[in-house]
Coordinates of C-alpha atoms and ligand atoms in Angstrom, one line a residue:
X1 CA -14.8 3.1 13.8
X2 CA -15.3 1.4 10.5
X3 CA -13.7 1.5 7.1
X4 CA -15.1 0.5 3.7
X5 CA -13.3 -2.5 2.2
X6 CA -13.9 -3.2 -1.5
X7 CA -12.1 -6.6 -1.5
X8 CA -9.3 -8.6 0.0
X9 CA -6.5 -10.5 -1.6
X10 CA -5.0 -13.0 0.8
X11 CA -1.8 -14.1 -1.0
X12 CA -0.7 -11.0 -3.0
X13 CA 2.8 -11.2 -4.5
X14 CA 3.2 -7.9 -6.3
X15 CA 1.9 -5.1 -4.0
X16 CA 4.8 -4.8 -1.6
X17 CA 7.6 -7.1 -0.5
X18 CA 7.0 -10.8 0.0
X19 CA 3.6 -12.4 0.3
X20 CA 1.0 -10.0 1.6
X21 CA -2.6 -9.7 2.7
X22 CA -4.0 -6.9 0.6
X23 CA -7.0 -4.8 1.6
X24 CA -8.4 -2.8 -1.3
X25 CA -10.3 0.2 0.2
X26 CA -13.2 2.0 -1.2
X27 CA -13.0 5.5 -2.6
X28 CA -10.8 7.5 -4.9
X29 CA -10.9 11.2 -6.0
X30 CA -9.1 10.5 -9.3
X31 CA -10.7 9.2 -12.4
X32 CA -7.8 7.6 -14.2
X33 CA -8.7 6.9 -17.8
X34 CA -7.2 3.4 -17.5
X35 CA -8.5 2.6 -14.1
X36 CA -9.4 -1.1 -14.2
X37 CA -11.3 -1.0 -10.9
X38 CA -13.8 1.9 -11.4
X39 CA -16.1 0.2 -8.9
X40 CA -13.6 1.1 -6.1
X41 CA -13.9 4.9 -6.9
X42 CA -17.1 5.4 -4.9
X43 CA -16.4 6.5 -1.3
X44 CA -19.0 4.1 0.3
X45 CA -19.5 0.5 -0.7
X46 CA -17.9 -2.8 -0.2
X47 CA -17.9 -4.2 3.3
X48 CA -17.8 -2.1 6.5
X49 CA -15.0 -3.4 8.8
X50 CA -13.4 -2.3 12.1
X51 CA -9.6 -2.0 12.5
X52 CA -9.8 -5.0 14.8
X53 CA -11.4 -7.1 12.1
X54 CA -8.6 -6.1 9.7
X55 CA -6.0 -7.3 12.2
X56 CA -8.0 -10.5 12.8
X57 CA -8.1 -11.3 9.0
X58 CA -4.4 -10.4 8.6
X59 CA -3.7 -12.8 11.5
X60 CA -5.3 -15.7 9.6
X61 CA -2.7 -15.4 6.8
X62 CA 0.3 -14.3 8.9
X63 CA 2.1 -17.6 8.6
X64 CA 2.3 -17.1 4.8
X65 CA 3.8 -13.7 5.1
X66 CA 7.3 -15.1 5.9
X67 CA 10.1 -12.7 6.8
X68 CA 9.5 -10.0 4.2
X69 CA 5.7 -10.0 3.7
X70 CA 2.9 -8.4 5.6
X71 CA -0.2 -6.2 5.1
X72 CA -0.9 -3.8 2.2
X73 CA -3.6 -1.2 1.9
X74 CA -4.5 -0.4 -1.6
X75 CA -7.5 0.8 -3.4
X76 CA -9.0 3.0 -4.6
X77 CA -7.0 5.6 -2.7
X78 CA -6.4 4.2 0.8
X79 CA -5.2 7.5 2.2
X80 CA -8.7 8.9 1.7
X81 CA -9.9 6.8 4.6
X82 CA -7.1 8.3 6.7
X83 CA -8.5 7.9 10.2
X84 CA -9.4 4.2 9.5
X85 CA -6.0 3.4 7.9
X86 CA -4.2 5.1 10.8
X87 CA -6.2 3.0 13.3
X88 CA -5.4 -0.2 11.4
X89 CA -1.7 0.6 11.0
X90 CA -1.4 1.4 14.7
X91 CA -2.8 -2.0 15.7
X92 CA -0.8 -3.9 13.0
X93 CA 2.4 -2.2 14.0
X94 CA 1.8 -3.1 17.7
X95 CA 1.7 -6.7 16.6
X96 CA 4.9 -6.4 14.5
X97 CA 3.5 -6.5 11.0
X98 CA 5.4 -5.2 8.0
X99 CA 3.2 -2.5 6.4
X100 CA 2.7 -1.1 2.9
X101 CA 0.4 1.5 1.5
X102 CA -0.3 1.8 -2.3
X103 CA -1.2 5.5 -3.0
X104 CA -1.5 8.1 -5.6
X105 CA -1.1 10.8 -3.0
X106 CA -4.7 12.1 -2.9
X107 CA -5.8 11.3 0.6
X108 CA -6.8 13.2 3.6
X109 CA -3.7 15.3 4.5
X110 CA -4.8 15.6 8.2
X111 CA -3.7 12.0 8.7
X112 CA -0.4 12.0 6.7
X113 CA 1.8 12.7 9.7
X114 CA 0.1 9.9 11.7
X115 CA 0.1 7.3 8.9
X116 CA 3.4 7.8 7.1
X117 CA 5.7 7.0 10.1
X118 CA 3.9 3.7 10.4
X119 CA 4.5 2.6 6.8
X120 CA 7.5 0.4 5.8
X121 CA 6.9 0.5 2.0
X122 CA 5.0 3.1 0.1
X123 CA 4.0 2.2 -3.4
X124 CA 3.7 5.5 -5.2
X125 CA 1.6 5.6 -8.3
X126 CA 3.0 8.3 -10.7
X127 CA 0.2 9.1 -13.1
X128 CA 1.9 11.6 -15.4
X129 CA 5.0 13.9 -15.5
X130 CA 3.4 17.3 -16.3
X131 CA 0.2 19.2 -15.4
X132 CA -1.5 18.8 -18.7
X133 CA -1.1 15.1 -19.1
X134 CA -2.0 14.6 -15.4
X135 CA -5.3 16.4 -15.9
X136 CA -6.0 14.5 -19.1
X137 CA -5.3 11.1 -17.6
X138 CA -6.9 11.6 -14.1
X139 CA -9.6 14.1 -15.0
X140 CA -8.5 16.4 -12.2
X141 CA -6.2 19.5 -12.1
X142 CA -4.0 18.1 -9.3
X143 CA -0.5 17.9 -10.5
X144 CA 0.8 20.6 -8.1
X145 CA -1.0 18.9 -5.2
X146 CA 0.8 15.7 -6.2
X147 CA 4.2 17.4 -6.3
X148 CA 3.5 18.8 -2.8
X149 CA 2.7 15.3 -1.5
X150 CA 6.0 14.0 -2.9
X151 CA 8.0 16.8 -1.3
X152 CA 6.3 16.5 2.0
X153 CA 6.9 12.8 2.7
X154 CA 9.9 13.4 4.8
X155 CA 8.3 16.2 6.7
X156 CA 5.4 13.9 7.5
X157 CA 7.8 11.5 9.1
X158 CA 8.0 8.8 6.4
X159 CA 11.2 6.8 6.9
X160 CA 10.5 3.7 4.8
X161 CA 11.3 2.7 1.2
X162 CA 9.4 3.7 -1.9
X163 CA 8.4 1.6 -4.9
X164 CA 7.5 3.9 -7.8
X165 CA 4.9 2.7 -10.3
X166 CA 3.8 4.2 -13.6
X167 CA 1.1 2.9 -15.9
X168 CA 2.4 3.5 -19.5
X169 CA -0.3 4.3 -22.0
X170 CA 0.7 4.3 -25.7
X171 CA 0.9 7.8 -27.1
X172 CA 1.3 9.4 -23.6
X173 CA 4.6 8.5 -22.0
X174 CA 6.1 5.7 -24.1
X175 CA 9.2 7.6 -25.1
X176 CA 12.6 8.4 -23.7
X177 CA 12.0 12.1 -23.1
X178 CA 9.1 11.2 -20.8
X179 CA 11.3 8.8 -18.9
X180 CA 13.8 11.6 -18.3
X181 CA 10.9 13.8 -17.0
X182 CA 9.8 10.9 -14.8
X183 CA 13.2 10.6 -13.2
X184 CA 13.5 14.3 -12.7
X185 CA 10.2 14.2 -10.9
X186 CA 11.5 11.8 -8.3
X187 CA 14.3 14.1 -7.2
X188 CA 12.7 15.0 -3.8
X189 CA 12.3 11.4 -2.8
X190 CA 15.3 9.9 -4.6
X191 CA 17.1 8.7 -1.5
X192 CA 14.1 6.5 -0.5
X193 CA 13.3 5.0 -3.9
X194 CA 14.1 1.3 -4.0
X195 CA 12.4 0.3 -7.2
X196 CA 10.9 1.8 -10.4
X197 CA 8.3 -0.2 -12.3
X198 CA 6.5 0.5 -15.6
X199 CA 3.2 -1.3 -15.9
X200 CA 2.0 -1.6 -19.5
X201 CA -1.5 -0.4 -20.0
X202 CA -4.0 -3.2 -20.7
X203 CA -7.7 -3.2 -21.6
X204 CA -9.0 -5.9 -19.3
X205 CA -11.0 -3.4 -17.3
X206 CA -13.1 -2.2 -20.2
X207 CA -15.8 -4.7 -19.6
X208 CA -16.5 -3.2 -16.1
X209 CA -17.1 0.2 -17.7
X210 CA -19.7 -1.4 -19.9
X211 CA -21.4 -3.1 -17.0
X212 CA -21.3 0.2 -14.9
X213 CA -22.5 2.2 -17.9
X214 CA -19.5 4.6 -17.7
X215 CA -17.9 5.9 -20.9
X216 CA -14.4 4.5 -21.4
X217 CA -12.0 7.4 -22.2
X218 CA -9.3 5.4 -23.8
X219 CA -11.6 3.8 -26.3
X220 CA -9.6 2.6 -29.3
X221 CA -6.2 2.8 -27.6
X222 CA -4.3 -0.4 -28.1
X223 CA -2.7 -2.2 -25.1
X224 CA 0.9 -1.1 -24.4
X225 CA 3.5 -3.3 -26.0
X226 CA 5.1 -5.2 -23.1
X227 CA 8.5 -5.4 -24.7
X228 CA 8.7 -1.7 -25.3
X229 CA 7.5 -1.0 -21.8
X230 CA 10.3 -3.2 -20.4
X231 CA 12.8 -1.4 -22.5
X232 CA 11.7 1.9 -21.2
X233 CA 11.6 0.6 -17.7
X234 CA 15.3 -0.5 -18.0
X235 CA 16.1 2.9 -19.5
X236 CA 14.4 4.8 -16.6
X237 CA 16.2 2.6 -14.0
X238 CA 19.6 3.3 -15.7
X239 CA 18.9 7.0 -15.7
X240 CA 17.9 6.8 -12.1
X241 CA 21.1 4.9 -11.1
X242 CA 23.2 7.5 -13.0
X243 CA 21.5 10.4 -11.2
X244 CA 22.0 8.7 -7.9
X245 CA 25.7 8.2 -8.7
X246 CA 26.0 11.8 -9.8
X247 CA 24.3 13.0 -6.6
X248 CA 26.6 10.9 -4.5
X249 CA 29.6 12.3 -6.3
X250 CA 28.4 15.9 -5.8
X251 CA 27.6 15.3 -2.2
X252 CA 31.0 13.8 -1.6
X253 CA 32.6 16.7 -3.3
X254 CA 30.6 19.1 -1.1
X255 CA 31.6 17.2 2.0
X256 CA 35.2 17.4 1.1
X257 CA 35.0 21.2 0.3
X258 CA 33.3 21.8 3.7
X259 CA 35.8 19.6 5.5
X260 CA 38.6 21.6 3.8
X261 CA 37.0 24.9 4.8
X262 CA 36.7 23.8 8.5
X263 CA 40.3 22.4 8.4
X264 CA 41.6 25.7 7.1
X265 CA 40.1 27.5 10.0
X266 CA 41.2 25.0 12.5
X267 CA 42.4 26.5 15.8
X268 CA 46.1 26.9 15.2
X269 CA 47.7 27.3 18.6
X270 CA 48.4 24.0 20.3
X271 CA 47.9 25.5 23.7
X272 CA 44.5 26.8 22.8
X273 CA 43.6 23.4 21.3
X274 CA 44.6 21.4 24.3
X275 CA 42.6 23.8 26.6
X276 CA 39.6 23.3 24.4
X277 CA 40.0 19.5 24.2
X278 CA 40.1 19.2 27.9
X279 CA 37.0 21.4 28.1
X280 CA 35.3 19.2 25.6
X281 CA 35.9 16.1 27.6
X282 CA 33.6 17.5 30.3
X283 CA 30.7 17.8 27.9
X284 CA 27.9 15.3 28.3
X285 CA 28.2 14.5 24.6
X286 CA 31.5 12.8 25.2
X287 CA 30.6 11.2 28.5
X288 CA 29.6 7.9 26.9
X289 CA 32.7 7.5 24.8
X290 CA 35.0 4.8 26.2
X291 CA 38.2 6.1 27.7
X292 CA 40.4 4.3 25.1
X293 CA 38.4 6.0 22.2
X294 CA 38.5 9.5 23.5
X295 CA 41.8 10.3 21.8
X296 CA 40.6 8.9 18.5
X297 CA 37.4 11.0 18.7
X298 CA 39.3 14.1 19.6
X299 CA 41.6 13.6 16.7
X300 CA 38.8 13.2 14.2
X301 CA 36.8 16.3 15.3
X302 CA 37.8 19.7 14.0
X303 CA 38.0 22.8 16.2
X304 CA 37.3 25.6 13.8
X305 CA 37.5 29.4 14.3
X306 CA 34.6 30.9 12.5
X307 CA 34.4 34.7 12.0
X308 CA 31.3 36.7 12.7
X309 CA 29.2 36.7 9.5
X310 CA 30.6 33.5 8.1
X311 CA 28.3 30.5 7.3
X312 CA 28.5 27.3 9.2
X313 CA 25.9 25.5 7.2
X314 CA 23.3 26.4 4.6
X315 CA 19.8 25.1 3.6
X316 CA 20.1 21.9 1.6
X317 CA 23.5 20.9 3.0
X318 CA 23.7 17.1 3.2
X319 CA 23.8 15.7 6.8
X320 CA 27.6 15.3 6.9
X321 CA 28.6 17.2 10.0
X322 CA 27.2 18.0 13.4
X323 CA 28.2 21.3 15.1
X324 CA 28.8 22.1 18.7
X325 CA 29.5 25.7 19.8
X326 CA 32.4 25.9 22.1
X327 CA 32.5 29.6 22.3
X328 CA 30.4 32.4 20.7
X329 CA 27.0 32.7 19.2
X330 CA 25.4 31.4 16.0
X331 CA 22.0 32.4 14.5
X332 CA 19.8 29.9 12.8
X333 CA 17.4 31.4 10.2
X334 CA 15.7 31.2 6.9
X335 CA 15.1 33.8 4.2
X336 CA 11.4 34.2 3.8
X337 CA 9.6 34.6 0.4
X338 CA 9.5 38.4 0.8
X339 CA 13.2 38.6 1.3
X340 CA 13.2 39.0 5.1
X341 CA 15.4 37.0 7.4
X342 CA 13.4 35.0 10.0
X343 CA 15.7 34.0 12.9
X344 CA 14.5 31.0 14.8
X345 CA 17.2 30.4 17.4
X346 CA 20.4 31.9 18.7
X347 CA 22.8 29.2 19.9
X348 CA 25.7 29.8 22.2
X349 CA 28.4 28.0 24.2
X350 CA 27.5 24.3 24.7
X351 CA 24.6 24.3 22.2
X352 CA 24.8 21.9 19.3
X353 CA 23.0 21.5 16.0
X354 CA 22.7 18.8 13.4
X355 CA 22.4 15.7 15.7
X356 CA 19.0 15.0 14.4
X357 CA 20.0 15.5 10.8
X358 CA 22.7 12.9 11.2
X359 CA 20.4 10.5 13.0
X360 CA 17.5 10.6 10.5
X361 CA 19.7 11.5 7.4
X362 CA 17.9 14.7 6.4
X363 CA 19.6 17.7 4.9
X364 CA 19.8 21.0 6.8
X365 CA 16.7 23.1 6.4
X366 CA 18.0 26.3 7.8
X367 CA 21.1 28.5 7.6
X368 CA 23.6 28.7 10.4
X369 CA 25.7 31.9 10.5
X370 CA 28.2 33.0 13.2
X371 CA 26.8 36.1 15.0
X372 CA 30.0 36.7 16.8
X373 CA 33.5 35.2 16.3
X374 CA 32.9 31.5 17.2
X375 CA 34.9 28.5 18.0
X376 CA 32.9 25.5 16.7
X377 CA 33.5 21.8 17.1
X378 CA 32.8 20.1 13.8
X379 CA 31.9 16.4 14.2
X380 CA 32.1 14.4 10.9
X381 CA 29.3 11.9 10.2
X382 CA 31.8 9.0 10.2
X383 CA 32.8 9.9 13.8
X384 CA 29.2 10.4 14.8
X385 CA 28.2 7.0 13.4
X386 CA 31.2 5.2 15.0
X387 CA 31.1 6.7 18.5
X388 CA 27.8 8.5 19.1
X389 CA 25.1 6.9 17.1
X390 CA 24.1 4.3 19.7
X391 CA 25.1 6.2 22.7
X392 CA 22.0 6.7 25.0
X393 CA 23.5 9.9 26.4
X394 CA 23.9 11.4 22.9
X395 CA 20.5 10.2 21.8
X396 CA 18.9 11.6 24.9
X397 CA 20.7 15.0 24.5
X398 CA 19.6 15.2 20.8
X399 CA 16.0 14.3 21.7
X400 CA 15.9 16.8 24.6
X401 CA 17.3 19.5 22.4
X402 CA 14.9 18.7 19.6
X403 CA 12.0 18.9 22.0
X404 CA 13.2 22.2 23.4
X405 CA 13.5 23.5 19.9
X406 CA 10.0 22.3 18.9
X407 CA 8.6 24.0 22.0
X408 CA 10.4 27.2 21.2
X409 CA 9.3 27.1 17.6
X410 CA 5.7 26.6 18.7
X411 CA 5.8 29.5 21.0
X412 CA 7.5 31.6 18.3
X413 CA 4.7 30.8 15.8
X414 CA 2.1 31.6 18.5
X415 CA 3.9 34.9 19.3
X416 CA 4.2 35.9 15.7
X417 CA 0.6 35.1 15.0
X418 CA -1.1 36.5 18.0
X419 CA 1.1 39.1 19.8
X420 CA 1.2 42.9 19.2
X421 CA 4.5 44.7 18.9
X422 CA 4.8 45.5 22.6
X423 CA 4.2 41.8 23.5
X424 CA 6.8 40.7 20.9
X425 CA 9.4 43.1 22.1
X426 CA 8.8 42.2 25.7
X427 CA 8.9 38.5 25.0
X428 CA 12.2 38.9 23.1
X429 CA 13.7 40.8 26.1
X430 CA 12.6 38.2 28.5
X431 CA 14.0 35.5 26.3
X432 CA 17.3 37.3 26.1
X433 CA 17.4 37.8 29.9
X434 CA 17.0 34.0 30.3
X435 CA 19.7 33.3 27.7
X436 CA 22.4 35.9 28.3
X437 CA 21.3 38.1 31.2
X438 CA 23.9 39.0 33.8
X439 CA 22.7 40.4 37.2
X440 CA 24.4 43.7 38.0
X441 CA 23.7 46.4 40.5
X442 CA 22.0 48.6 37.8
X443 CA 19.8 45.7 36.6
X444 CA 20.1 42.7 34.3
X445 CA 22.7 43.5 31.7
X446 CA 22.2 42.2 28.1
X447 CA 25.3 42.3 25.9
X448 CA 23.9 42.0 22.4
X449 CA 25.5 40.3 19.5
X450 CA 22.6 41.2 17.2
X451 CA 21.9 44.6 15.7
X452 CA 18.4 46.1 15.7
X453 CA 17.5 44.5 12.4
X454 CA 18.5 41.1 13.6
X455 CA 16.6 41.7 16.9
X456 CA 13.6 42.5 14.7
X457 CA 14.1 39.3 12.6
X458 CA 14.2 37.3 15.7
X459 CA 11.0 38.7 17.0
X460 CA 9.0 39.1 13.8
X461 CA 9.1 42.9 13.8
X462 CA 10.6 45.5 11.5
X463 CA 13.8 47.3 12.5
X464 CA 12.0 50.6 13.0
X465 CA 9.3 49.0 15.1
X466 CA 11.7 47.3 17.5
X467 CA 13.7 50.5 17.8
X468 CA 10.5 52.5 18.6
X469 CA 9.3 49.9 21.1
X470 CA 12.7 49.8 22.9
X471 CA 12.5 53.6 23.1
X472 CA 9.0 53.4 24.6
X473 CA 10.1 50.8 27.2
X474 CA 13.0 53.1 28.1
X475 CA 10.6 56.0 28.7
X476 CA 8.5 53.7 30.9
X477 CA 11.6 52.9 32.9
X478 CA 11.6 49.2 32.1
X479 CA 15.0 49.3 30.4
X480 CA 18.0 51.4 29.9
X481 CA 19.8 51.6 26.5
X482 CA 23.6 51.9 26.4
X483 CA 24.6 52.5 22.8
X484 CA 23.4 49.9 20.4
X485 CA 24.8 46.8 22.0
X486 CA 23.8 46.9 25.6
X487 CA 20.4 46.9 27.3
X488 CA 19.9 47.0 31.0
X489 CA 16.6 45.5 32.1
X490 CA 15.3 47.5 35.1
X491 CA 11.9 46.0 35.5
X492 CA 11.7 42.4 34.4
X493 CA 8.3 41.9 36.1
X494 CA 6.8 44.6 33.9
X495 CA 8.1 43.0 30.8
X496 CA 6.9 39.6 31.9
X497 CA 3.4 40.9 32.4
X498 CA 3.1 41.5 28.7
X499 CA 3.1 37.8 28.0
X500 CA 0.6 36.9 30.7
Ligands
SF4_1 S1 -5.9 6.2 -8.6 FE1 -6.2 4.0 -8.9 S2 -8.2 3.6 -8.1 FE2 -8.1 5.8 -8.4 S3 -8.9 6.1 -10.4 FE3 -6.7 5.9 -10.7 S4 -6.4 3.8 -11.1 FE4 -8.4 3.9 -10.3

């Protein structure tokens, strides 16, 4: 495999932390009016290099990188050569390099989930703060795509820091209102932003346009006054700091409210509490906690009584608590765009949720609601960080659970996309048999905590369809229905054959 490298800077000091070897890659879909390297825009050109050659060149300058420095991919738009950048980053990371990518967010999305987890610093070029100026400055109608890129960094596994850069052109964004829009735009990535820089527009690239015979769109625009750009940079940074402070305050307030709510519902009877605590001690999650810390842990966690229909967490809740179901059932769902509820999982005794959120510090993406009256163990973040964060047992449990959930979500997506109503109903019944089925003389008894509508939401069917299908299965002798809340599965094999 080969990539096209426009040029190399061996001792770069501004494109990422410390001293860096910078590879400027060929190709960019944008046509920024102020681009001072228009010769990098063509996809092919420069020198063809293999990832191995990149590592070899980086190796020559490694001794200058020091503790903070490393390798940067810039451009052009480096993410456009996604496969190549991924191959380079993989090799560089294997050798312990610090990595940085300087992007405008217009690469090949197929490689984002592979590349972004390998990036330590992302330099994010913010061209404009609204659709019209974006199109005017870049010559493409791509503002929405850009916003999508920002919002998806976390989803693509990016866990590093972000340096945000904006080239300020006189008459476009050199005012305080623009700076306020700028800071608002950063909201989805706020927690990762380490630095905000304003680069004053200059005209040193104009000559290249003349040489290449390309018309220069900012003809006549004076260079940006450096002093004014600095003032606005300071203003933007102050605004950002204030927003961060406000966000922290709000999040702390929310945490306290949640804490209060769980405390108010704390199991009251001392007897019940002690029985639960000794039960909890048997859970693998507490296995790794040292004997002398157990009491402290048990004092910090809250044992809450949650009534059926009450929320345990909601979409967007900050990662402040992890929840373990001691008794009862909880449904995890989202409300879809057309107002339907899509249930992903039903959790019951011994299941937990939120471990991964605490580990990687991402907000809750789904809603958790008690399906039946529940007893839930609420583990605050401070307790998790102190006693569980580096416990191999806890980490393994969280990983195994996450893996099981990914597998389940994958099969759910496949089922929703490819199965007909009979297959979906049969698959739901088989799933329920595995989760809550009890062998009896009449067959496998399912005591349901969900009504027909929720069963439909769990399996991707409308209430009427699932009711009709259950009726058909009953006529075929596969199941028996006792009221609305009990199903006896008579012929599991027949149901299983639907999913073969
Ligand atoms: S994104 Fe960078 S390389 Fe691409 S056109 Fe704009 S300034 Fe030039």
